[in-house]
Structure formats: structure tokens, C-alpha cells
Coordinates of C-alpha atoms in Angstrom, one line a residue:
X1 CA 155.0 66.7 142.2
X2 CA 152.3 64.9 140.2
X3 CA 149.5 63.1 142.1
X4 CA 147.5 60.9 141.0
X5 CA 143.8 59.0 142.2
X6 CA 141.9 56.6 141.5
X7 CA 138.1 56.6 141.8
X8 CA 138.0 54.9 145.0
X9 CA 140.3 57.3 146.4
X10 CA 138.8 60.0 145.7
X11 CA 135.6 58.9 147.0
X12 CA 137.3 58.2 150.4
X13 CA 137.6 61.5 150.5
X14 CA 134.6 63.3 148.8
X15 CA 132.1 61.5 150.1
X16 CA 132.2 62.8 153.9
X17 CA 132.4 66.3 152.9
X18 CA 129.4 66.1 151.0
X19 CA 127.9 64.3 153.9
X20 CA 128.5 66.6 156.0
X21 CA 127.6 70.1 153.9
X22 CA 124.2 68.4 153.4
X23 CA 123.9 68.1 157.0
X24 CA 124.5 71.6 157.8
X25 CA 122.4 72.1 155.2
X26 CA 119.8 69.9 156.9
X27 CA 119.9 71.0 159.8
X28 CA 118.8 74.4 159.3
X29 CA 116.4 74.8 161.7
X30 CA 115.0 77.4 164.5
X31 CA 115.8 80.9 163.3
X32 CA 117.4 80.3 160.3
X33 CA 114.0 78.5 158.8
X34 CA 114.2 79.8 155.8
X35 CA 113.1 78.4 152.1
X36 CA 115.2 80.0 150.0
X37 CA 119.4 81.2 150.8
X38 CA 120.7 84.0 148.2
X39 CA 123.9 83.5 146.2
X40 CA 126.9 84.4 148.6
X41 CA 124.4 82.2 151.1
X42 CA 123.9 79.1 149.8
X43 CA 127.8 79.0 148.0
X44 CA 129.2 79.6 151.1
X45 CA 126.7 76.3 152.3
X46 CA 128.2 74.4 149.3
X47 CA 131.9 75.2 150.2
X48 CA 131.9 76.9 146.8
X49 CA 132.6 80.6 145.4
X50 CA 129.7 82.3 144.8
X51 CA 131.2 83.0 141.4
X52 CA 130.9 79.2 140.8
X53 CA 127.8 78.5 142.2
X54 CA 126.7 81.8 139.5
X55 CA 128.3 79.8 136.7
X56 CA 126.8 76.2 137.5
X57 CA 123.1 77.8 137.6
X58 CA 124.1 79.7 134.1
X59 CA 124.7 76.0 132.8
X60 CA 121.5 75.1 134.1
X61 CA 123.2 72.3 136.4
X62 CA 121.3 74.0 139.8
X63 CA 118.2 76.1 139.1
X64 CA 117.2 79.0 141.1
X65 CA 114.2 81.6 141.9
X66 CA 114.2 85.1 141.2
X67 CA 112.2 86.8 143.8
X68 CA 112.0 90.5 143.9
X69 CA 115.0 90.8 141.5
X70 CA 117.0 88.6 144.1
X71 CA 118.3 85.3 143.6
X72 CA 117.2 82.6 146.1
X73 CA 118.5 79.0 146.2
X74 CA 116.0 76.7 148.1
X75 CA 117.4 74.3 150.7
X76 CA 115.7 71.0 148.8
X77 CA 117.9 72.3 145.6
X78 CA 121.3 72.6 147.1
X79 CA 120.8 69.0 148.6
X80 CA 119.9 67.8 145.0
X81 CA 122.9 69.9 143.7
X82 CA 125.0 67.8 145.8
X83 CA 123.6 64.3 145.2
X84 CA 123.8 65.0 141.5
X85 CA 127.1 65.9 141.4
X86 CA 128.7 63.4 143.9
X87 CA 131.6 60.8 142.9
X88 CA 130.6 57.6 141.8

């Protein structure tokens, strides 16, 4: 079975889930008030693997900080990771 989209298909489709990961994303409040998420943390945001969010800031497509030898993702840079890379 071969399927085939078009653009406007696919954007039927992507553009909620992105909506609604950067909402939970947003919405990160109370406890959990935290700048930065570390890798399994903020992929698991995303909806990604964490080996794939590992590759994409190797490319230099989502930058990180190192803190203390740990990798932290702040919240302001996942959003922009996702408006960057949404559907047209």
C-alpha cells in the first residue's frame, strides 16, 4: 500500500500536534518551573526519541546548554524548535 499527501493534507494533520506539544510545553508551570529539561526530558516533550533530538542538536538545528557536564534544553528553545520546523 502506497500513500500519498499533499501539502495541505499533511498540514491537517501536523499542525494540531504541534499545537498541542507546545502547549504542554507552555504550560509548564507550578512545580515543574524549571528553565532548562535534559535530553530524555525535553524529547519525550517533543514526541521524539531522544536519539533524535541528540542528532538534530548535532546538526545544529536546536541548540542546547551544557551545565555541569549535563545537557539542558530550555523551554523557550523547544517552542522555537517546533515553529521552525512546522509544515508550511
Amino acid at each position: 500500500m502506497n500513500l500519498v499527501w499533499t501539502d495541505d493534507e499533511l498540514r491537517r494533520f501536523i499542525r494540531p500536534v504541534v499545537e498541542e506539544v507546545a502547549a504542554a510545553i507552555g504550560s509548564c508551570t507550578g512545580d515543574d518551573d524549571r528553565l532548562a529539561y535534559p535530553e530524555a526530558e525535553a524529547a519525550k516533550l517533543l514526541g521524539i526519541a531522544t536519539h533524535q533530538l541528540r542528532d538534530a542538536r548535532l546538526r545544529g538545528e536546536i541548540f542546547a546548554t551544557r551545565v555541569g557536564g549535563r545537557i539542558g534544553y530550555e523551554r523557550t528553545e523547544l517552542l522555537a524548535y517546533l515553529v521552525r520546523n512546522r509544515s508550511r
